[in-house]
PDB file of C-alpha atoms in Angstrom:
ATOM      1  CA  MET P 253      -0.036  -0.041  -0.074  1.00  0.00           C
ATOM      2  CA  LEU P 254       1.419   3.434  -1.299  1.00  0.00           C
ATOM      3  CA  ALA P 255       0.531   4.957   2.572  1.00  0.00           C
ATOM      4  CA  GLU P 256       2.510   2.829   4.223  1.00  0.00           C
ATOM      5  CA  TRP P 257       5.142   2.469   1.886  1.00  0.00           C
ATOM      6  CA  ALA P 258       5.532   6.354   2.072  1.00  0.00           C
ATOM      7  CA  VAL P 259       5.242   6.432   6.072  1.00  0.00           C
ATOM      8  CA  SER P 260       8.002   3.826   6.224  1.00  0.00           C
ATOM      9  CA  LEU P 261      10.228   5.777   4.010  1.00  0.00           C
ATOM     10  CA  MET P 262       9.911   9.000   5.933  1.00  0.00           C
ATOM     11  CA  GLU P 263      10.219   6.641   9.321  1.00  0.00           C
ATOM     12  CA  SER P 264      13.731   5.124   8.070  1.00  0.00           C
ATOM     13  CA  LEU P 265      14.997   8.250   6.404  1.00  0.00           C
ATOM     14  CA  GLY P 266      13.452  11.316   7.951  1.00  0.00           C
ATOM     15  CA  GLY P 267      13.209  14.114   5.829  1.00  0.00           C
ATOM     16  CA  VAL P 268      14.730  12.625   2.780  1.00  0.00           C
ATOM     17  CA  GLY P 269      12.332  10.140   2.767  1.00  0.00           C
ATOM     18  CA  ALA P 270       9.900  12.872   2.598  1.00  0.00           C
ATOM     19  CA  ALA P 271      11.760  14.737  -0.380  1.00  0.00           C
ATOM     20  CA  VAL P 272      11.865  11.405  -2.112  1.00  0.00           C
ATOM     21  CA  VAL P 273       8.119  10.511  -2.027  1.00  0.00           C
ATOM     22  CA  VAL P 274       7.092  13.743  -2.859  1.00  0.00           C
ATOM     23  CA  GLY P 275       9.221  14.094  -5.658  1.00  0.00           C
ATOM     24  CA  LEU P 276       8.331  11.010  -7.083  1.00  0.00           C
ATOM     25  CA  ASP P 277       4.948  12.748  -7.642  1.00  0.00           C
ATOM     26  CA  ASN P 278       6.590  14.865 -10.330  1.00  0.00           C
ATOM     27  CA  LEU P 279       8.187  11.964 -12.051  1.00  0.00           C
ATOM     28  CA  PHE P 280       5.183   9.658 -11.898  1.00  0.00           C
ATOM     29  CA  PRO P 281       2.225  11.296 -12.138  1.00  0.00           C
ATOM     30  CA  PRO P 282      -0.337   8.644 -10.502  1.00  0.00           C
ATOM     31  CA  ILE P 283       1.177   9.075  -7.333  1.00  0.00           C
ATOM     32  CA  PRO P 284      -0.964  11.599  -5.741  1.00  0.00           C
ATOM     33  CA  SER P 285       0.537  14.732  -3.715  1.00  0.00           C
ATOM     34  CA  GLU P 286      -2.705  14.748  -1.999  1.00  0.00           C
ATOM     35  CA  LEU P 287      -2.204  11.694  -0.105  1.00  0.00           C
ATOM     36  CA  VAL P 288       1.930  11.978   0.282  1.00  0.00           C
ATOM     37  CA  LEU P 289       1.862  15.250   1.329  1.00  0.00           C
ATOM     38  CA  PRO P 290      -0.636  15.047   4.376  1.00  0.00           C
ATOM     39  CA  LEU P 291       1.583  11.682   5.427  1.00  0.00           C
ATOM     40  CA  ALA P 292       4.354  13.962   5.802  1.00  0.00           C
ATOM     41  CA  GLY P 293       2.436  16.323   8.219  1.00  0.00           C
ATOM     42  CA  PHE P 294       1.670  12.955  10.139  1.00  0.00           C
ATOM     43  CA  SER P 295       4.857  11.931  10.175  1.00  0.00           C
ATOM     44  CA  ALA P 296       5.817  15.510  11.795  1.00  0.00           C
ATOM     45  CA  SER P 297       2.957  15.202  14.206  1.00  0.00           C
ATOM     46  CA  LYS P 298       4.501  11.666  15.097  1.00  0.00           C
ATOM     47  CA  GLY P 299       7.763  13.327  16.041  1.00  0.00           C
ATOM     48  CA  VAL P 300       9.711  11.868  13.032  1.00  0.00           C
ATOM     49  CA  PHE P 301      10.899  15.479  12.189  1.00  0.00           C
ATOM     50  CA  SER P 302       9.570  19.027  12.879  1.00  0.00           C
ATOM     51  CA  LEU P 303       6.866  20.638  10.882  1.00  0.00           C
ATOM     52  CA  PRO P 304       8.931  22.930   9.366  1.00  0.00           C
ATOM     53  CA  ALA P 305      11.735  20.354   8.593  1.00  0.00           C
ATOM     54  CA  ALA P 306       8.581  18.611   6.825  1.00  0.00           C
ATOM     55  CA  LEU P 307       7.981  21.553   4.657  1.00  0.00           C
ATOM     56  CA  PHE P 308      11.506  22.468   4.125  1.00  0.00           C
ATOM     57  CA  TRP P 309      12.159  18.483   2.874  1.00  0.00           C
ATOM     58  CA  THR P 310       8.480  18.246   0.815  1.00  0.00           C
ATOM     59  CA  THR P 311       9.334  21.635  -1.091  1.00  0.00           C
ATOM     60  CA  LEU P 312      12.831  20.540  -1.878  1.00  0.00           C
ATOM     61  CA  GLY P 313      11.232  17.185  -3.256  1.00  0.00           C
ATOM     62  CA  SER P 314       8.951  19.276  -5.300  1.00  0.00           C
ATOM     63  CA  VAL P 315      11.526  21.392  -6.876  1.00  0.00           C
ATOM     64  CA  ALA P 316      14.051  18.787  -7.390  1.00  0.00           C
ATOM     65  CA  GLY P 317      12.009  16.576  -9.087  1.00  0.00           C
ATOM     66  CA  ALA P 318      10.386  19.724 -11.284  1.00  0.00           C
ATOM     67  CA  VAL P 319      13.911  20.047 -12.236  1.00  0.00           C
ATOM     68  CA  ILE P 320      14.591  16.608 -13.423  1.00  0.00           C
ATOM     69  CA  VAL P 321      11.650  16.777 -15.728  1.00  0.00           C
ATOM     70  CA  TYR P 322      12.437  20.258 -17.023  1.00  0.00           C
ATOM     71  CA  LEU P 323      15.690  19.076 -17.685  1.00  0.00           C
ATOM     72  CA  ALA P 324      14.221  16.226 -19.325  1.00  0.00           C
ATOM     73  CA  GLY P 325      12.206  18.238 -21.750  1.00  0.00           C
ATOM     74  CA  MET P 326      15.059  20.676 -22.329  1.00  0.00           C
ATOM     75  CA  LEU P 327      17.461  17.828 -23.413  1.00  0.00           C
ATOM     76  CA  LEU P 328      14.770  15.604 -25.373  1.00  0.00           C
ATOM     77  CA  GLY P 329      12.143  18.321 -27.182  1.00  0.00           C
ATOM     78  CA  ARG P 330       8.669  18.279 -27.918  1.00  0.00           C
ATOM     79  CA  THR P 331       8.352  15.063 -30.240  1.00  0.00           C
ATOM     80  CA  ARG P 332      11.013  12.664 -28.202  1.00  0.00           C
ATOM     81  CA  THR P 333       9.021  14.329 -24.708  1.00  0.00           C
ATOM     82  CA  ARG P 334       5.763  13.388 -25.997  1.00  0.00           C
ATOM     83  CA  ALA P 335       6.818   9.795 -26.941  1.00  0.00           C
ATOM     84  CA  LEU P 336       8.167   9.626 -23.502  1.00  0.00           C
ATOM     85  CA  VAL P 337       4.957  10.461 -22.088  1.00  0.00           C
ATOM     86  CA  ALA P 338       3.401   7.865 -23.856  1.00  0.00           C
ATOM     87  CA  ARG P 339       4.960   5.143 -22.058  1.00  0.00           C
ATOM     88  CA  ILE P 340       4.058   6.370 -18.559  1.00  0.00           C
ATOM     89  CA  PRO P 341       1.309   4.273 -17.050  1.00  0.00           C
ATOM     90  CA  LEU P 342      -1.953   5.583 -16.834  1.00  0.00           C
ATOM     91  CA  VAL P 343      -0.920   8.821 -18.419  1.00  0.00           C
ATOM     92  CA  ARG P 344      -2.444   9.999 -21.610  1.00  0.00           C
ATOM     93  CA  VAL P 345      -0.562  12.000 -24.527  1.00  0.00           C
ATOM     94  CA  SER P 346      -3.142  14.452 -24.303  1.00  0.00           C
ATOM     95  CA  ASP P 347      -2.417  15.262 -20.644  1.00  0.00           C
ATOM     96  CA  PHE P 348       0.823  16.453 -22.421  1.00  0.00           C
ATOM     97  CA  ASP P 349      -1.092  18.681 -24.931  1.00  0.00           C
ATOM     98  CA  LYS P 350      -3.291  20.279 -22.589  1.00  0.00           C
ATOM     99  CA  THR P 351      -0.435  21.588 -20.312  1.00  0.00           C
ATOM    100  CA  GLU P 352       1.986  22.360 -23.372  1.00  0.00           C
ATOM    101  CA  ALA P 353      -0.850  24.409 -24.718  1.00  0.00           C
ATOM    102  CA  TRP P 354      -2.266  26.136 -21.300  1.00  0.00           C
ATOM    103  CA  PHE P 355       1.735  26.949 -20.928  1.00  0.00           C
ATOM    104  CA  THR P 356       2.134  28.394 -24.408  1.00  0.00           C
ATOM    105  CA  ARG P 357      -0.604  30.759 -23.382  1.00  0.00           C
ATOM    106  CA  HIS P 358       0.048  31.752 -20.176  1.00  0.00           C
ATOM    107  CA  GLY P 359       4.261  31.091 -19.980  1.00  0.00           C
ATOM    108  CA  THR P 360       5.422  32.092 -16.479  1.00  0.00           C
ATOM    109  CA  LYS P 361       1.846  32.328 -14.876  1.00  0.00           C
ATOM    110  CA  ALA P 362       1.136  28.686 -15.623  1.00  0.00           C
ATOM    111  CA  VAL P 363       4.125  27.050 -13.992  1.00  0.00           C
ATOM    112  CA  PHE P 364       3.284  29.128 -10.793  1.00  0.00           C
ATOM    113  CA  LEU P 365      -0.428  28.134 -11.030  1.00  0.00           C
ATOM    114  CA  GLY P 366      -0.003  24.319 -12.460  1.00  0.00           C
ATOM    115  CA  ARG P 367       1.851  23.730  -9.183  1.00  0.00           C
ATOM    116  CA  MET P 368      -1.565  23.740  -7.607  1.00  0.00           C
ATOM    117  CA  VAL P 369      -3.562  22.121 -10.311  1.00  0.00           C
ATOM    118  CA  PRO P 370      -3.746  18.379 -10.470  1.00  0.00           C
ATOM    119  CA  LEU P 371      -1.405  16.311 -13.261  1.00  0.00           C
ATOM    120  CA  PHE P 372      -0.648  19.991 -14.451  1.00  0.00           C
ATOM    121  CA  ARG P 373       1.723  20.259 -11.353  1.00  0.00           C
ATOM    122  CA  SER P 374       3.637  16.917 -12.706  1.00  0.00           C
ATOM    123  CA  PHE P 375       3.477  18.352 -16.655  1.00  0.00           C
ATOM    124  CA  ILE P 376       4.260  21.803 -16.277  1.00  0.00           C
ATOM    125  CA  SER P 377       7.898  21.288 -16.270  1.00  0.00           C
ATOM    126  CA  LEU P 378       7.845  19.621 -19.601  1.00  0.00           C
ATOM    127  CA  PRO P 379       6.811  22.167 -21.970  1.00  0.00           C
ATOM    128  CA  ALA P 380       9.075  24.650 -19.498  1.00  0.00           C
ATOM    129  CA  GLY P 381      12.255  22.969 -20.411  1.00  0.00           C
ATOM    130  CA  VAL P 382      11.023  22.406 -24.213  1.00  0.00           C
ATOM    131  CA  GLU P 383      10.997  26.125 -24.807  1.00  0.00           C
ATOM    132  CA  ARG P 384      13.869  26.612 -22.531  1.00  0.00           C
ATOM    133  CA  MET P 385      11.907  28.771 -20.247  1.00  0.00           C
ATOM    134  CA  ASN P 386      14.608  31.567 -18.278  1.00  0.00           C
ATOM    135  CA  PHE P 387      15.656  28.604 -15.552  1.00  0.00           C
ATOM    136  CA  PRO P 388      15.852  30.680 -12.503  1.00  0.00           C
ATOM    137  CA  LYS P 389      12.636  32.223 -12.894  1.00  0.00           C
ATOM    138  CA  PHE P 390      11.410  28.564 -13.505  1.00  0.00           C
ATOM    139  CA  LEU P 391      13.072  27.539  -9.949  1.00  0.00           C
ATOM    140  CA  ALA P 392      11.306  31.202  -8.041  1.00  0.00           C
ATOM    141  CA  LEU P 393       8.014  30.270  -9.705  1.00  0.00           C
ATOM    142  CA  THR P 394       8.171  26.741  -9.088  1.00  0.00           C
ATOM    143  CA  THR P 395       9.071  26.933  -5.408  1.00  0.00           C
ATOM    144  CA  LEU P 396       7.040  29.416  -4.244  1.00  0.00           C
ATOM    145  CA  GLY P 397       3.604  27.329  -5.764  1.00  0.00           C
ATOM    146  CA  SER P 398       5.157  24.162  -4.511  1.00  0.00           C
ATOM    147  CA  LEU P 399       5.885  26.005  -1.071  1.00  0.00           C
ATOM    148  CA  ILE P 400       1.892  27.281  -0.873  1.00  0.00           C
ATOM    149  CA  TRP P 401       0.405  23.875  -1.983  1.00  0.00           C
ATOM    150  CA  ASN P 402       2.833  21.709   0.425  1.00  0.00           C
ATOM    151  CA  THR P 403       1.991  24.113   3.343  1.00  0.00           C
ATOM    152  CA  ILE P 404      -1.448  23.446   2.791  1.00  0.00           C
ATOM    153  CA  PHE P 405      -1.393  19.379   3.157  1.00  0.00           C
ATOM    154  CA  VAL P 406       1.289  19.185   5.134  1.00  0.00           C
ATOM    155  CA  GLY P 407      -0.532  21.025   7.525  1.00  0.00           C
ATOM    156  CA  ALA P 408      -3.537  19.623   6.813  1.00  0.00           C
ATOM    157  CA  GLY P 409      -1.709  16.234   7.972  1.00  0.00           C
ATOM    158  CA  TYR P 410      -0.154  17.536  10.889  1.00  0.00           C
ATOM    159  CA  VAL P 411      -3.250  18.943  12.635  1.00  0.00           C
ATOM    160  CA  LEU P 412      -5.499  15.710  12.007  1.00  0.00           C
ATOM    161  CA  GLY P 413      -2.853  13.448  12.996  1.00  0.00           C
ATOM    162  CA  GLU P 414      -3.816  10.242  12.613  1.00  0.00           C
ATOM    163  CA  ASN P 415      -7.106  11.489  10.851  1.00  0.00           C
ATOM    164  CA  TRP P 416      -4.582  12.673   7.887  1.00  0.00           C
ATOM    165  CA  HIS P 417      -6.671  10.400   5.218  1.00  0.00           C
ATOM    166  CA  ARG P 418      -9.838  12.719   5.753  1.00  0.00           C
ATOM    167  CA  VAL P 419      -7.506  15.414   3.870  1.00  0.00           C
ATOM    168  CA  GLU P 420      -7.775  13.468   0.828  1.00  0.00           C
ATOM    169  CA  SER P 421     -11.312  13.795   0.721  1.00  0.00           C
ATOM    170  CA  TYR P 422     -11.340  17.891   0.857  1.00  0.00           C
ATOM    171  CA  ALA P 423      -8.440  17.725  -1.891  1.00  0.00           C
ATOM    172  CA  GLY P 424     -11.107  17.808  -4.812  1.00  0.00           C
ATOM    173  CA  VAL P 425     -12.878  20.434  -3.789  1.00  0.00           C
ATOM    174  CA  PHE P 426      -9.757  22.229  -3.106  1.00  0.00           C
ATOM    175  CA  GLN P 427      -8.586  21.630  -6.453  1.00  0.00           C
ATOM    176  CA  LYS P 428     -11.915  22.630  -8.268  1.00  0.00           C
ATOM    177  CA  LEU P 429     -11.401  25.867  -6.324  1.00  0.00           C
ATOM    178  CA  VAL P 430      -8.027  26.344  -7.725  1.00  0.00           C
ATOM    179  CA  ILE P 431      -8.992  25.079 -11.196  1.00  0.00           C
ATOM    180  CA  ALA P 432     -12.180  28.155 -11.133  1.00  0.00           C
ATOM    181  CA  ALA P 433      -9.853  30.630  -9.892  1.00  0.00           C
ATOM    182  CA  VAL P 434      -7.388  30.042 -13.022  1.00  0.00           C
ATOM    183  CA  ALA P 435     -10.353  29.947 -15.092  1.00  0.00           C
ATOM    184  CA  VAL P 436     -11.796  32.924 -14.173  1.00  0.00           C
ATOM    185  CA  ALA P 437      -8.336  34.605 -13.942  1.00  0.00           C
ATOM    186  CA  ILE P 438      -8.006  33.563 -17.739  1.00  0.00           C
ATOM    187  CA  THR P 439     -11.095  34.517 -19.005  1.00  0.00           C
ATOM    188  CA  LEU P 440     -10.534  38.184 -17.327  1.00  0.00           C
ATOM    189  CA  PHE P 441      -7.567  38.521 -18.960  1.00  0.00           C
ATOM    190  CA  VAL P 442      -8.979  37.553 -22.733  1.00  0.00           C
ATOM    191  CA  VAL P 443     -12.092  40.194 -22.141  1.00  0.00           C
ATOM    192  CA  THR P 444      -9.229  42.833 -21.425  1.00  0.00           C
ATOM    193  CA  ARG P 445      -7.223  42.211 -24.269  1.00  0.00           C
ATOM    194  CA  LEU P 446     -10.399  41.775 -26.641  1.00  0.00           C
ATOM    195  CA  ARG P 447     -11.377  45.379 -25.577  1.00  0.00           C
ATOM    196  CA  GLN P 448      -8.047  46.516 -25.777  1.00  0.00           C
ATOM    197  CA  ARG P 449      -8.029  45.427 -29.599  1.00  0.00           C
ATOM    198  CA  SER P 450     -11.365  46.672 -30.181  1.00  0.00           C
ATOM    199  CA  SER P 451     -10.591  50.051 -29.225  1.00  0.00           C
ATOM    200  CA  GLY P 452      -7.584  50.261 -31.736  1.00  0.00           C
ATOM    201  CA  ASP P 453      -4.748  50.110 -28.739  1.00  0.00           C
ATOM    202  CA  PRO P 454      -1.709  49.372 -30.547  1.00  0.00           C
ATOM    203  CA  GLU P 455      -0.374  46.986 -28.379  1.00  0.00           C
ATOM    204  CA  ALA P 456      -2.740  44.742 -28.589  1.00  0.00           C
ATOM    205  CA  THR P 457      -1.828  42.488 -31.682  1.00  0.00           C
ATOM    206  CA  ALA P 458      -2.588  39.295 -29.945  1.00  0.00           C
ATOM    207  CA  VAL P 459      -5.673  38.101 -27.729  1.00  0.00           C
ATOM    208  CA  LEU P 460      -2.264  36.027 -25.977  1.00  0.00           C
ATOM    209  CA  PRO P 461       0.835  36.599 -25.070  1.00  0.00           C
ATOM    210  CA  ARG P 462       3.736  34.877 -26.383  1.00  0.00           C
ATOM    211  CA  VAL P 463       5.835  32.559 -24.099  1.00  0.00           C
ATOM    212  CA  LYS P 464       8.472  34.433 -21.949  1.00  0.00           C
ATOM    213  CA  ARG P 465      11.697  32.548 -22.188  1.00  0.00           C
TER     214      ARG P 465
END
């Protein structure tokens, strides 16, 4: 069972174990962060490591996994990246295509917000690497987005303790709220640009911005 394995690894390796478990969420998307992050909080509540240490190591694991995926996208390029995604169990190529389309439209914002959206959080680093997005900027946005997401779920697992599994039942609601917020932001952006174009603004030459690399 994934939960038992994750807790065992954290108890054996401490913070390093937490980093490994969370990092795998980026490398193998079917592993849900909504499950493993509360487990890190639960382990912290048991005294395996402190809560600040849990946040540090889980965020480090998230960023390390994202960097590996970024480098893979950069080295492989789009065609070979799609072929690699097709080989991952339980993952569809369309998942990558949707993430790439989102990144193409929203660039740096997609990297930050993508850390808090299911599946996108695992894939968003691929198009960032393929497009060779500025690495320091990618690193900063990934760290900030991961820290926010991890704090919510690690903190919930820490507070609930033995009842950490209750977090997962609320994760779907939280994810829907995040996706809804992103959809509203995108809609407002598009409406604003369309209005700029209709008003004759010479800088409003496109509805969506080019990706910042």
